[in-house]
Coordinates of C-alpha atoms in Angstrom, one line a residue:
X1 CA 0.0 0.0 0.0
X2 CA 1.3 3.6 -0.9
X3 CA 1.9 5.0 2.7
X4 CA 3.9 8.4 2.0
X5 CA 5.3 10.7 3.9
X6 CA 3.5 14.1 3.3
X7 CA 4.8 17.2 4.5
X8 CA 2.2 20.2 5.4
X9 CA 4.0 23.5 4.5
X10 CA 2.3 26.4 6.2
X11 CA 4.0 29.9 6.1
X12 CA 2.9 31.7 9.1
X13 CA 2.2 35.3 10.4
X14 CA 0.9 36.5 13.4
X15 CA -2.4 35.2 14.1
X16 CA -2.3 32.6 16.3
X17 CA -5.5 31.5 16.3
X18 CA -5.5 30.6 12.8
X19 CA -2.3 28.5 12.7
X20 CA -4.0 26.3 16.2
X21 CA -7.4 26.1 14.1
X22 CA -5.2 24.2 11.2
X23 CA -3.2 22.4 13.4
X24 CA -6.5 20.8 15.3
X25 CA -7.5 19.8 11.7
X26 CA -4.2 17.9 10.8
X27 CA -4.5 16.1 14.3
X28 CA -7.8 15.1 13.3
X29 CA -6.7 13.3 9.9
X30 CA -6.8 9.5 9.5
X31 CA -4.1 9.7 7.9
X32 CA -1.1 10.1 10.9
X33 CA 2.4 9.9 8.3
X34 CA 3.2 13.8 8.3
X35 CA 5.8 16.1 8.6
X36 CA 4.7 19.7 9.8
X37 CA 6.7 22.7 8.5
X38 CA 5.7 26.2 9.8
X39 CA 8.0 28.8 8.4
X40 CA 6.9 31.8 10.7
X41 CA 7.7 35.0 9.6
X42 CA 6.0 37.0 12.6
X43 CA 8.2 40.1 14.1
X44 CA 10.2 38.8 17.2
X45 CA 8.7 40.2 20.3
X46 CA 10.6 43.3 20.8
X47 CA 9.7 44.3 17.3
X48 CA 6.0 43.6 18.0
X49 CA 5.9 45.5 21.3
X50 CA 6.3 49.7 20.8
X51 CA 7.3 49.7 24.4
X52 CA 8.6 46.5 25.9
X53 CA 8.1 46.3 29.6
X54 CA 11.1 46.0 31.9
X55 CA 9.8 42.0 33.1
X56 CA 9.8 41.4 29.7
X57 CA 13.4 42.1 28.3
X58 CA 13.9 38.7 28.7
X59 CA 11.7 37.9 25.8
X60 CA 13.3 39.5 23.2
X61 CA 14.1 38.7 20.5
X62 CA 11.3 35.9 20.2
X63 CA 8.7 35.2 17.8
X64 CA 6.3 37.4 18.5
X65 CA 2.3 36.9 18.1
X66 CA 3.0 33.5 20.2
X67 CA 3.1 31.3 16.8
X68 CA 5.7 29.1 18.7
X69 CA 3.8 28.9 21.5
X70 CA 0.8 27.9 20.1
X71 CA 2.5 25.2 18.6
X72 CA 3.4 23.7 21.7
X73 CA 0.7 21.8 22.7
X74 CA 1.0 19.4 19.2
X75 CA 4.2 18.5 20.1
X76 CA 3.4 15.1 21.4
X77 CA 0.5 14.7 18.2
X78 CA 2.7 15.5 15.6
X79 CA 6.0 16.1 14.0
X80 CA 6.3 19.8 13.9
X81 CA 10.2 21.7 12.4
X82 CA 9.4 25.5 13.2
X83 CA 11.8 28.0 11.3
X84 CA 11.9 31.8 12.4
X85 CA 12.8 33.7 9.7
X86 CA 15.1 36.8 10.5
X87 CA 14.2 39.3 8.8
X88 CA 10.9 38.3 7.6
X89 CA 11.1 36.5 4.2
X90 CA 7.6 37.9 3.0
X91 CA 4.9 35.9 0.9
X92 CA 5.6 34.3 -2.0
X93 CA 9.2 34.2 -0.5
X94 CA 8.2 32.4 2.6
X95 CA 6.1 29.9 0.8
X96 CA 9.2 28.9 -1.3
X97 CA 11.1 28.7 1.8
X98 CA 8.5 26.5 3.5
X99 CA 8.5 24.1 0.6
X100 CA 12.4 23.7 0.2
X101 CA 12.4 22.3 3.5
X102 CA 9.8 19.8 3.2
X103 CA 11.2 16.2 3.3
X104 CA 7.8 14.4 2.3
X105 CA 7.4 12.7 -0.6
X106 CA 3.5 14.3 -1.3
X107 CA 4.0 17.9 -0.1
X108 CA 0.7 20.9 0.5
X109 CA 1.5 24.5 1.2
X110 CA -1.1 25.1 3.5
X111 CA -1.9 28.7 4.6
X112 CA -2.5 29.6 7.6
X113 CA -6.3 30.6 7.9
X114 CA -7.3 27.6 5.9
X115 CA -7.9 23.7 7.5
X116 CA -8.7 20.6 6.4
X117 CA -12.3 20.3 6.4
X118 CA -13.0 16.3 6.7
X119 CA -10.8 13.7 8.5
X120 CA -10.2 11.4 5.5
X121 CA -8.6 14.8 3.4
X122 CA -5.3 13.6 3.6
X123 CA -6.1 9.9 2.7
X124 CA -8.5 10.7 -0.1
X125 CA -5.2 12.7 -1.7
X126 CA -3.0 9.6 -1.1
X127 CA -6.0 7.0 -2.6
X128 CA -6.1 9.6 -5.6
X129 CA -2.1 9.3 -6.2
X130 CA -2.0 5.9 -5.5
X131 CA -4.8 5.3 -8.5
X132 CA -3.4 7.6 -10.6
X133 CA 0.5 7.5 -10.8
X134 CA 0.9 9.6 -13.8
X135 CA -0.1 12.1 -11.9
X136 CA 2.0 14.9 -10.7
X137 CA -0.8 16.9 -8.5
X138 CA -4.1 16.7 -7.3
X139 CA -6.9 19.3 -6.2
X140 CA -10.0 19.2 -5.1
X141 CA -13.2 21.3 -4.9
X142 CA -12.5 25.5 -4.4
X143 CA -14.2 26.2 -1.0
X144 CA -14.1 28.9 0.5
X145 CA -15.3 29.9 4.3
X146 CA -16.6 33.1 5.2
X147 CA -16.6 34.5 8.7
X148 CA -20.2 33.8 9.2
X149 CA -19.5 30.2 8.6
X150 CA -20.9 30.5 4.6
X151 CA -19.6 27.9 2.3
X152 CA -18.5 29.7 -0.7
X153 CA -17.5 27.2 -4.1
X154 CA -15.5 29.6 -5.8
X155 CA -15.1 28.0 -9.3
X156 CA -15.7 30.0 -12.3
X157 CA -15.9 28.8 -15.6
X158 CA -16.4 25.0 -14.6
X159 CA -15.3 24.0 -17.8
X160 CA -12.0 24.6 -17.2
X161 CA -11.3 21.8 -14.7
X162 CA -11.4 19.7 -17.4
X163 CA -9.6 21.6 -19.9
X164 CA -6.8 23.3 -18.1
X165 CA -3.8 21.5 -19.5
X166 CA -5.2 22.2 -23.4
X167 CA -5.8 25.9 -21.8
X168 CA -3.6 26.6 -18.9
X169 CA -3.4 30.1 -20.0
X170 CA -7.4 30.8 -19.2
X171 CA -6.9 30.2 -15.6
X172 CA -6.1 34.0 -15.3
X173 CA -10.0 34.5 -16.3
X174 CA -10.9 32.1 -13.6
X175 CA -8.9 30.5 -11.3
X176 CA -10.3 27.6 -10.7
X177 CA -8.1 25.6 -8.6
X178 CA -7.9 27.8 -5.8
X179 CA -5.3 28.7 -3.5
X180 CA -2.2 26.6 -3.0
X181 CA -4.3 25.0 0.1
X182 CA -6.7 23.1 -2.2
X183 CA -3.3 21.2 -4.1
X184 CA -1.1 18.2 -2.9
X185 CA 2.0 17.9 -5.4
X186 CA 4.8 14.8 -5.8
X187 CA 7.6 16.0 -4.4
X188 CA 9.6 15.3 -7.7
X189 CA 7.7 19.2 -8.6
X190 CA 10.4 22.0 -8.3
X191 CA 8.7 24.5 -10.1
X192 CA 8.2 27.5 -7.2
X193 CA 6.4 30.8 -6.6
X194 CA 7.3 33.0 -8.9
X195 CA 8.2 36.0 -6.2
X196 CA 7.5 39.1 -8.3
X197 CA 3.8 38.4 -7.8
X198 CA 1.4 39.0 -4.8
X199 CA -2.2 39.0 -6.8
X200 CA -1.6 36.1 -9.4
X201 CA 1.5 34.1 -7.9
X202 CA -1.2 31.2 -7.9
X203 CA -2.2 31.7 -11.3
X204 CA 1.1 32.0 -12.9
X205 CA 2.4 28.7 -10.5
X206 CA -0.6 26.9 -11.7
X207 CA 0.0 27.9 -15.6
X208 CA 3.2 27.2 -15.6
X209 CA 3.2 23.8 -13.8
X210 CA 0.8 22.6 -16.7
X211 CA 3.1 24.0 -19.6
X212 CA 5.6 21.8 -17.8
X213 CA 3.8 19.3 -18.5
X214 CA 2.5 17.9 -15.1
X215 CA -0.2 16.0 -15.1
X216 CA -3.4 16.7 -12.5
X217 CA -6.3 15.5 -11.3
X218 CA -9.1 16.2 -9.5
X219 CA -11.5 15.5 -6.8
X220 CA -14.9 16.9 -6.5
X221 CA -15.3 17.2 -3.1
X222 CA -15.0 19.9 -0.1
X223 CA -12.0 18.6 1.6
X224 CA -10.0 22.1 2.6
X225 CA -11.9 25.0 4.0
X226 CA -10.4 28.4 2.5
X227 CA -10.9 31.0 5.8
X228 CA -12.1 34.6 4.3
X229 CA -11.6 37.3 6.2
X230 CA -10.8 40.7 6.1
X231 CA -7.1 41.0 7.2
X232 CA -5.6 38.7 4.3
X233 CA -3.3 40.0 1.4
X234 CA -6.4 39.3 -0.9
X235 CA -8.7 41.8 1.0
X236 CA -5.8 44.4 0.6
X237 CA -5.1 43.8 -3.3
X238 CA -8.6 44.0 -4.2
X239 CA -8.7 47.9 -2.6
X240 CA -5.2 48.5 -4.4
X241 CA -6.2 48.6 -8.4
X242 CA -2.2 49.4 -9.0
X243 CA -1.6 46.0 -7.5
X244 CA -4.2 44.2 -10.0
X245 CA -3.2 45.7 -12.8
X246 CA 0.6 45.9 -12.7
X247 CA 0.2 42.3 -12.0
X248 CA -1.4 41.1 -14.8
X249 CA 0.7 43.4 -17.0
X250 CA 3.6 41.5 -16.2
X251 CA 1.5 38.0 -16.6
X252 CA 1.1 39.1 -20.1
X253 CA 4.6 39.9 -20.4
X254 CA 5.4 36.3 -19.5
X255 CA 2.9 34.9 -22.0
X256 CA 4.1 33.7 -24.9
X257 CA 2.7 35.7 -28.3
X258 CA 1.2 32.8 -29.7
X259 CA -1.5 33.1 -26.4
X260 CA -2.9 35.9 -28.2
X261 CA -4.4 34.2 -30.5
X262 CA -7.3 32.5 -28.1
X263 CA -9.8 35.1 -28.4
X264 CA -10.6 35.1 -24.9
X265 CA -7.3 35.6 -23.6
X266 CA -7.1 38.4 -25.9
X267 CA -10.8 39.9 -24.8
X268 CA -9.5 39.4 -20.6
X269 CA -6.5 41.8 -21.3
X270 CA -8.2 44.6 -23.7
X271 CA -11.1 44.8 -20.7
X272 CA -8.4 44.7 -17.7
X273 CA -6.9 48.0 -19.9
X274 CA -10.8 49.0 -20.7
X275 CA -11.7 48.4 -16.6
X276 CA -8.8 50.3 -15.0
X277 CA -8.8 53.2 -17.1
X278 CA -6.2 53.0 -18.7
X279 CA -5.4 55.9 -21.4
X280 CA -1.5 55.8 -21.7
X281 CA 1.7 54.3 -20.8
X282 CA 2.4 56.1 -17.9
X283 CA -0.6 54.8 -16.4
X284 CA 0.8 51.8 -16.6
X285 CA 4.5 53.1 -15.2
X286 CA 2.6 54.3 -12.3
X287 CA 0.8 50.9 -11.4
X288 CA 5.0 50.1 -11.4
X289 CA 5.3 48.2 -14.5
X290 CA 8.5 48.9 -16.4
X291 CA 7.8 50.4 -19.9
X292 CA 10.0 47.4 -21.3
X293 CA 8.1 45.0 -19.9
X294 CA 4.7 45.7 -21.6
X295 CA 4.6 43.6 -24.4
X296 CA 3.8 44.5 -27.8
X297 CA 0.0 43.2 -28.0
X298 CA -0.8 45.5 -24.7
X299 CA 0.6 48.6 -26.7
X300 CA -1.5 48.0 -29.7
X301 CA -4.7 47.4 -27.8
X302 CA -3.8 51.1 -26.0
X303 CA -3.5 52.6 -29.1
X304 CA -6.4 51.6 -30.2
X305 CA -8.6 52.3 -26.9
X306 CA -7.0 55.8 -26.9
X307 CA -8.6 56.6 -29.8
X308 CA -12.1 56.5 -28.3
X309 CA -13.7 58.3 -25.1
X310 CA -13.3 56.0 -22.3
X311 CA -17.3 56.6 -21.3
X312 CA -18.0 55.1 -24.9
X313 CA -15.4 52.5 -24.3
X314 CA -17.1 51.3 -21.4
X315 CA -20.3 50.6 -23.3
X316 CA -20.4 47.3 -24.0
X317 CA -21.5 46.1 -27.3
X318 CA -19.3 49.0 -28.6
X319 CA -16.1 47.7 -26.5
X320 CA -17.1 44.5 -27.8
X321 CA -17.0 45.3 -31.5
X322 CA -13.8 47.1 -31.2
X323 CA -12.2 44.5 -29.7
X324 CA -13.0 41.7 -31.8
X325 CA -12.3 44.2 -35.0
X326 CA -8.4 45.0 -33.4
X327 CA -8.3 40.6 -32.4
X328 CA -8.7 40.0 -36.5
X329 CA -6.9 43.0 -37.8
X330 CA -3.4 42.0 -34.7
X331 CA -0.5 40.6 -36.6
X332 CA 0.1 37.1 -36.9
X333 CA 2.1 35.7 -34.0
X334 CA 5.2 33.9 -35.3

């Protein structure tokens, strides 16, 4: 019987709570062959207190937030190798960090606000590699939690679940497999977070593991709970339109020019230019992209957009037309 070792990689900071509400969920697996990483990237506790009292001097210089405390009570329950990072690595960073010092053969990056929803999660990912060994990663349903206790299946575009390795490229539209949480990977995967990214460091892992060439599978069923609330990264981004679109900027600039010619990878980018206003370059230098990183097909869709009033733009049908006429009339990619 395939009994692995899988290491849960979870990058940690501050909050506490979250890291003992995923740690009460790995206890409660029946699956018991794990390996624990936390990677904790919380200040030390001089750097977390303004003014530290005189009785605790002592204390400093250790983690703050309590994240190795918390931890101490699993000790006995499961195999845990904490790492404080000094100074602070910083997502993706300490994701990649997290994972490089995983010694499972089946690894998960696990944030730390998410949990394993049912017992038999870890087992269910080991039955689905054991029954498919071609397979290089596995994923299952996109739920997410909200702080009301609402289940949330955050899959758009269904379709692509089954298509994502003729069209890894449209997982920017919709990202469909989720956060890293949802995805147990062979260890024989080396591909890592691409660090320049905050917004779509998922996507971009996700697209390019595909293009590798790695093989996935997936299981239709709510096995990880992804916790929403309103201190993550995600919350922040999506007030922060600079973020979003200098993001996807340089996603385009990765792609090659031959993903231009899927029409609806052509229609995301002219409406991300259409949606966030933008009427020149230096809109785009602003968000912080580097004029030599736009790529040619984002300059020829501005040129065109500039031409018309951004109000008519915006009207639908119109922007619809226009785009479709500047998709036939864009040179050929070589």
């Amino acid at each position: 019987m395939f009994k692995p070792l899988i290491s849960i990689c979870i990058p940690a900071y501050k909050q506490p709570q979250y890291v003992a509400r995923c740690l009460d969920s790995i206890v409660k697996q029946d699956y018991q062959r794990i390996q624990v990483v936390i990677s904790d990237d919380s200040p030390t506790y001089a750097e977390a207190s303004e003014d530290l009292p005189a009785e605790a001097s002592a204390k400093a210089g250790e983690p703050g937030e309590d994240i190795k405390q918390i931890i101490k009570p699993y000790a006995d329950r499961l195999t845990i190798d904490y790492y404080h990072n000094q100074p602070a690595l910083r997502s993706p960073a300490n994701w990649n960090a997290a994972l490089d010092r995983a010694g499972g053969e089946l690894v998960m990056l696990m944030h730390q606000d998410d949990w394993f929803h049912a017992p038999d999660a870890l087992s269910t990912y080991v039955k689905t590699f054991e029954q498919n060994p071609g397979v290089d990663f596995v994923f299952c349903r996109n739920t997410a939690i909200d702080e009301k206790g609402n289940a949330i299946v955050l899959q758009a575009i269904p379709r692509l679940l089954k298509e994502m390795d003729r069209k890894p490229n449209q997982l920017v539209m919709a990202q469909v497999i989720g956060p890293p949480s949802n995805t147990m990977l062979r260890r024989s995967v080396t591909i890592r977070y691409d660090e320049q990214f905050i917004w779509l460091v998922d996507v971009d892992y996700y697209v390019r593991l595909l293009k590798a060439g790695h093989r996935y599978h997936y299981i239709d069923r709510h096995l990880v709970s992804i916790g929403l609330h309103k201190d993550q990264t995600t919350e922040f981004v999506r007030s922060n339109d600079h973020i979003i679109l200098k993001e996807n900027i340089l996603f385009a600039a990765k792609l090659e020019s031959s993903a231009f010619r899927d029409i609806s990878i052509y229609d995301y980018f002219w409406r991300i230019l259409r949606n966030f206003k933008v009427r020149n370059i230096a809109d785009m230098e602003n968000a912080g992209v580097e004029r030599s990183k736009i790529p040619p097909v984002i300059l020829r869709m501005l040129r065109l957009q500039k031409k018309m009033p951004l109000p008519v733009l915006q009207f639908g049908v119109f922007s619809k037309m226009l785009m479709t006429l500047s998709y036939i009339t864009k040179p050929s990619a070589k």
